Each structure stands twice: as C-alpha cells, then as structure tokens.
mmCIF file of C-alpha atoms in Angstrom:
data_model
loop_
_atom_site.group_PDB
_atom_site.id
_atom_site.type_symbol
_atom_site.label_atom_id
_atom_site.label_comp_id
_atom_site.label_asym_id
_atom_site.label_seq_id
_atom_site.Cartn_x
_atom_site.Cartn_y
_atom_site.Cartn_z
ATOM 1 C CA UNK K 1 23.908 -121.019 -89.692
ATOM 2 C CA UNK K 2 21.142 -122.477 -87.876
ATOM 3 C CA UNK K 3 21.076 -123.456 -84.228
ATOM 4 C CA UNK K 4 20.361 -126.947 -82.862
ATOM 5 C CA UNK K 5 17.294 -127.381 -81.090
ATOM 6 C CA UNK K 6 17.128 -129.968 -78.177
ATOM 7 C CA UNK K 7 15.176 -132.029 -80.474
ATOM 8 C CA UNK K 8 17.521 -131.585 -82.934
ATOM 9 C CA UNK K 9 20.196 -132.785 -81.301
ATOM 10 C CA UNK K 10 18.439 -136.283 -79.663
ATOM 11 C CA UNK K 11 17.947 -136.778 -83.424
ATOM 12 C CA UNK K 12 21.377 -136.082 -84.652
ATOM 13 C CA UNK K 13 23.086 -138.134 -81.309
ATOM 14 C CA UNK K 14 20.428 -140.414 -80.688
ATOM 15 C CA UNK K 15 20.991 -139.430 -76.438
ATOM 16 C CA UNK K 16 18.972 -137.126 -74.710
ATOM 17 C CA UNK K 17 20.820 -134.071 -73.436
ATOM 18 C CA UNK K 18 19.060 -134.707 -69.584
ATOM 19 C CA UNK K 19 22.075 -134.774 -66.770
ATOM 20 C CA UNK K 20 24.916 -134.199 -68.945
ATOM 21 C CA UNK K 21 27.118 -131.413 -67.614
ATOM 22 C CA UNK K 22 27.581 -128.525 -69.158
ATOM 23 C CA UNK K 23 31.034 -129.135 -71.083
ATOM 24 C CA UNK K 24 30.208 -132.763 -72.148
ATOM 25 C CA UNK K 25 26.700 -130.756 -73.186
ATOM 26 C CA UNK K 26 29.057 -128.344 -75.288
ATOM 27 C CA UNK K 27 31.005 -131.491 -76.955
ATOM 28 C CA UNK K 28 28.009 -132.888 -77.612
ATOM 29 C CA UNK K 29 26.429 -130.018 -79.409
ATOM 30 C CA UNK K 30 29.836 -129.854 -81.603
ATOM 31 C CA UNK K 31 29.406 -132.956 -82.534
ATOM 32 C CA UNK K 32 25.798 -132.358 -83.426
ATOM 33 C CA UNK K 33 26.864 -129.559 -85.939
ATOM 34 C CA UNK K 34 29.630 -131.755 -87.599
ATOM 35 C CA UNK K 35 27.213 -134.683 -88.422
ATOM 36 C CA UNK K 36 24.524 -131.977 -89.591
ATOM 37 C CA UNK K 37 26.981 -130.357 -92.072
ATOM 38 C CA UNK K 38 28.302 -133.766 -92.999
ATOM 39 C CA UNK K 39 25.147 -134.853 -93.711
ATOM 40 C CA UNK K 40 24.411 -131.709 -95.372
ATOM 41 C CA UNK K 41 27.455 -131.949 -97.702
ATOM 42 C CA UNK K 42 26.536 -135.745 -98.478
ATOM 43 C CA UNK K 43 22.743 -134.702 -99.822
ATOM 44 C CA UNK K 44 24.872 -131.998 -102.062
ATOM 45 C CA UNK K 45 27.306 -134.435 -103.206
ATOM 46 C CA UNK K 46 23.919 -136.693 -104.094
ATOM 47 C CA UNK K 47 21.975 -134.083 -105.523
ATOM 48 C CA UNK K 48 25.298 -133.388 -108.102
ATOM 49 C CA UNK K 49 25.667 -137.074 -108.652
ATOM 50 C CA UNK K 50 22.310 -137.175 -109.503
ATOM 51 C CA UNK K 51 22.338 -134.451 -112.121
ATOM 52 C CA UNK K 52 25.559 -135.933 -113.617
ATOM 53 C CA UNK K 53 24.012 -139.066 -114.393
ATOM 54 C CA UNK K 54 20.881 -137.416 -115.363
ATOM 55 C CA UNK K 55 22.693 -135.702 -117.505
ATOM 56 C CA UNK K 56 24.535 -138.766 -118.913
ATOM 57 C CA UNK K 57 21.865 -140.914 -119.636
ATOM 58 C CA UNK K 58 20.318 -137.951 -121.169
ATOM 59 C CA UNK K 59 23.355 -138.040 -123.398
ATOM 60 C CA UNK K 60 22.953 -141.753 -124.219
ATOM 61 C CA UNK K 61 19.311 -141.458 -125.360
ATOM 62 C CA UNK K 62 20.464 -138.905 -128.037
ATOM 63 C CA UNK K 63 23.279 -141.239 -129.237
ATOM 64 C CA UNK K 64 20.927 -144.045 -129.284
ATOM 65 C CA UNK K 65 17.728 -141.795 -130.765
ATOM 66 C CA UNK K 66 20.172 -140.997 -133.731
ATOM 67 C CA UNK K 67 22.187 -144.297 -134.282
ATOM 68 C CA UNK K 68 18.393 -146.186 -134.428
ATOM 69 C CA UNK K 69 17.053 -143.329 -136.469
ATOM 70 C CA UNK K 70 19.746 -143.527 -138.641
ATOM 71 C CA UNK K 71 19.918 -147.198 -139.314
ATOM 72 C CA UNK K 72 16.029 -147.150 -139.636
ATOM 73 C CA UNK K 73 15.616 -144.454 -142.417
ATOM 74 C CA UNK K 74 18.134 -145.829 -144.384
ATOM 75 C CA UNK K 75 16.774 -149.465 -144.633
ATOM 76 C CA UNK K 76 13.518 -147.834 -145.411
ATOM 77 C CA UNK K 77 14.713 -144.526 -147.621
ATOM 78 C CA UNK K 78 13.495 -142.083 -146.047
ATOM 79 C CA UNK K 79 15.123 -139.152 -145.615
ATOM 80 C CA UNK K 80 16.076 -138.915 -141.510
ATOM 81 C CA UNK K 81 14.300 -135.302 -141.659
ATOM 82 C CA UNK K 82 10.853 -136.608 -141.929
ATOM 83 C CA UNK K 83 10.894 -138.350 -138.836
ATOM 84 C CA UNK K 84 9.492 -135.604 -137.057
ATOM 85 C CA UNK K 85 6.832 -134.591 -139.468
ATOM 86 C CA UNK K 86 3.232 -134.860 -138.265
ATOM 87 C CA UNK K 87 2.896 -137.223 -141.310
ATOM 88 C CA UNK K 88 0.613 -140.350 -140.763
ATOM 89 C CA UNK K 89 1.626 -141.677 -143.837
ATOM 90 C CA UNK K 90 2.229 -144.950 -143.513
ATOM 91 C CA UNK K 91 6.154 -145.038 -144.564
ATOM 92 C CA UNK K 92 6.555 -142.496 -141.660
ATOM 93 C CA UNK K 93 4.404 -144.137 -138.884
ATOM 94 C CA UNK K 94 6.068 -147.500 -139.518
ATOM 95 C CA UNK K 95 9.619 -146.183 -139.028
ATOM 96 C CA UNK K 96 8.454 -144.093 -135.645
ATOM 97 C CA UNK K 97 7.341 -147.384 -134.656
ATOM 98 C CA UNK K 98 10.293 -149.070 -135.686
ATOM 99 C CA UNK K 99 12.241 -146.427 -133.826
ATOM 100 C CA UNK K 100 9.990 -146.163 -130.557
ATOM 101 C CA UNK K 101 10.473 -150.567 -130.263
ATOM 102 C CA UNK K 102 14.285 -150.216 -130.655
ATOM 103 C CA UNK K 103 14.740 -147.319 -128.872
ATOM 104 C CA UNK K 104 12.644 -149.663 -125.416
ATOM 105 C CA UNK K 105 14.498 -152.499 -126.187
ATOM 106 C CA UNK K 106 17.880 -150.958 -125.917
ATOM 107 C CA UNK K 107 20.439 -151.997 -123.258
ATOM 108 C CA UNK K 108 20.046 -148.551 -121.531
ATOM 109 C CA UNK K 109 16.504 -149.181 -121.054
ATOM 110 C CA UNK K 110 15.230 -145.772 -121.652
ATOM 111 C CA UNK K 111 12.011 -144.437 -119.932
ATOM 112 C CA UNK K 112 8.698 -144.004 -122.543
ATOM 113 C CA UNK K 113 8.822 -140.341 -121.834
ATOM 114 C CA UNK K 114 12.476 -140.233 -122.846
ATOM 115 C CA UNK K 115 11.572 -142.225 -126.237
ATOM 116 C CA UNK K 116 8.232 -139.848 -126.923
ATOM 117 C CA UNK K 117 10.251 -136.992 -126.722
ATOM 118 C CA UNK K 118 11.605 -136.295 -129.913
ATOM 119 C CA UNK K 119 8.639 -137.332 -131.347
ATOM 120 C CA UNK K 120 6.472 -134.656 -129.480
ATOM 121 C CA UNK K 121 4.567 -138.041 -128.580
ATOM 122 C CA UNK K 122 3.089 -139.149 -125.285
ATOM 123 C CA UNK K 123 4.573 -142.125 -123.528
ATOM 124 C CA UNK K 124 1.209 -143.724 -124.498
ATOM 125 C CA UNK K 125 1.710 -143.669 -127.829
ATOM 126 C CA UNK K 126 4.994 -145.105 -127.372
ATOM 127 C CA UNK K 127 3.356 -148.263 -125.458
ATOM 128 C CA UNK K 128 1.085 -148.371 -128.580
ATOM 129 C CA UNK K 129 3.956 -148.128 -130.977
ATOM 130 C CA UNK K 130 5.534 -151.423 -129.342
ATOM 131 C CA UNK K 131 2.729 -153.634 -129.025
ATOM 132 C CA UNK K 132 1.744 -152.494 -132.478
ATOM 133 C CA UNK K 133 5.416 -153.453 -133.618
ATOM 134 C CA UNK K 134 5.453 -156.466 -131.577
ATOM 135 C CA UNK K 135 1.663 -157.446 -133.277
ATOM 136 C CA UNK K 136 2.508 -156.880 -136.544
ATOM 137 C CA UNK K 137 5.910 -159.468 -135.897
ATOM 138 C CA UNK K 138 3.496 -161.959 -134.660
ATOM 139 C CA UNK K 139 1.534 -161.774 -137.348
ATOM 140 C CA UNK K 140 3.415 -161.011 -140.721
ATOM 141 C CA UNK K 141 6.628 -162.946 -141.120
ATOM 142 C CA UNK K 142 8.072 -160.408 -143.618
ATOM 143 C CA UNK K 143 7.586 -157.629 -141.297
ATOM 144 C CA UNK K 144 9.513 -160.220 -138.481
ATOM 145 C CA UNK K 145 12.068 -160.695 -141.081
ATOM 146 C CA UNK K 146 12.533 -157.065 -141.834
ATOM 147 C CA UNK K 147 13.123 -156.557 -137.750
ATOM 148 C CA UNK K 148 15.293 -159.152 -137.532
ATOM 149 C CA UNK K 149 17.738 -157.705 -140.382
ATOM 150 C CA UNK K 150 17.331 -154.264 -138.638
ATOM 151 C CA UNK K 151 18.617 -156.234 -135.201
ATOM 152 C CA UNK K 152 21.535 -157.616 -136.904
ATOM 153 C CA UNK K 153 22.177 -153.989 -138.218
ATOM 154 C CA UNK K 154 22.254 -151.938 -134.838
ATOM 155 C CA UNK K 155 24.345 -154.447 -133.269
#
C-alpha cells in the first residue's frame, strides 16, 4: 500500500495538516486512507458495473441483430445465411439496409459501430444505409408500404 503524501491528504480532507498535533495528525491520516480505499473500491465497483452492462447491451444487440434479420429474410426469401455475403446484389443490399434502419431505430438505440459489426461494415456505411432507406420511403410508396408491413411485423 501506498503512503499519503501531504498533498495527498489536503486533497482527500480538504484541511491542511499545518498546527494539528501529532495524534489528531495520526486520526487524520486514518481517515485519509479509509476515504482513499473507499474511493478506490467505488471506481472497482464502477468499472464492474460498467462491464456488466457492456456486456448486456452487447447481449441485446445480438437478440435484436437476429430477431430483425430474421423477420427481414423471410419477408424477402432469402435465406438468413446470405446476409453476410460480400454480395452487392441487389436482393442482398436491400435487406442489409433494411436491417441496418431497423436495427437504429430500435428502442435500445444501438451505436452505428454496434449495427456495422456483423456486417464487417463501417459505421459510415450504416449512416448511408439509413438515409438510403429513409430516401427510397420518401420516394417510392411501395417500398414505404413494404417498411411499414415489416414495422407491424417486429412489433
């Protein structure tokens, strides 16, 4: 264990250590320590938090990734396994798109790196894959009609 530097301790009691007597010097520094492995246990306790969570809405992304992929392939077809061929046919493409919109407008709000990923995409392409979904409902009512059905399906 570390010791407590003067400095240390103004920062950990917020007093200055100046014309204190020894013993209430002593108190002081135990007091120090306590807070500093309190507060080192609380940063632990975040850090694990953290990684649980992480971990959890790492978790979620799969579940939604394969419920959307799921519901998307079979309106269109396809066979799920050609999702992650490096296929620009057009069948293909359309369904990553499909996927990549859902997948953002989820309740769980998932980060574009997190939807890229099983793609082997970059979270640029993913921005391009919604505004090229969104577009294309703008502009093509059958294409608006066919997201709309796939909405009513994933909820």
């Amino acid at each position: 264990m570390e010791q407590i530097t003067g400095k240390d301790l103004v920062e950990l009691t917020g007093r200055d250590l100046l014309g204190i007597s020894p013993m209430s010097g002593v108190c002081i520094m135990t007091v120090a320590n306590q807070r500093r492995d309190h507060f080192a246990r609380l940063e632990e306790i975040r850090v694990e938090e953290l990684r649980i969570e992480e971990e959890a809405n790492k978790e979620s992304i799969v579940k939604a990734y394969c419920r959307i992929s799921k519901a998307v392939c079979a309106y269109y077809d396809l066979p799920i396994d050609r999702l992650v061929l490096r296929s620009r046919k057009r069948l293909y493409v359309k369904c990553r798109q499909i996927i990549c919109y859902f997948m953002k407008q989820h309740k769980g709000k998932f980060a574009l790196t997190a939807i890229a990923e099983p793609f082997g995409y970059d979270h640029t392409t993913v921005i391009h894959c919604i505004k090229t979904v969104q577009d294309l409902m703008d502009t093509e009512p059958d294409y608006k009609a066919h997201i709309e059905t796939l909405t009513k399906l994933l909820q």
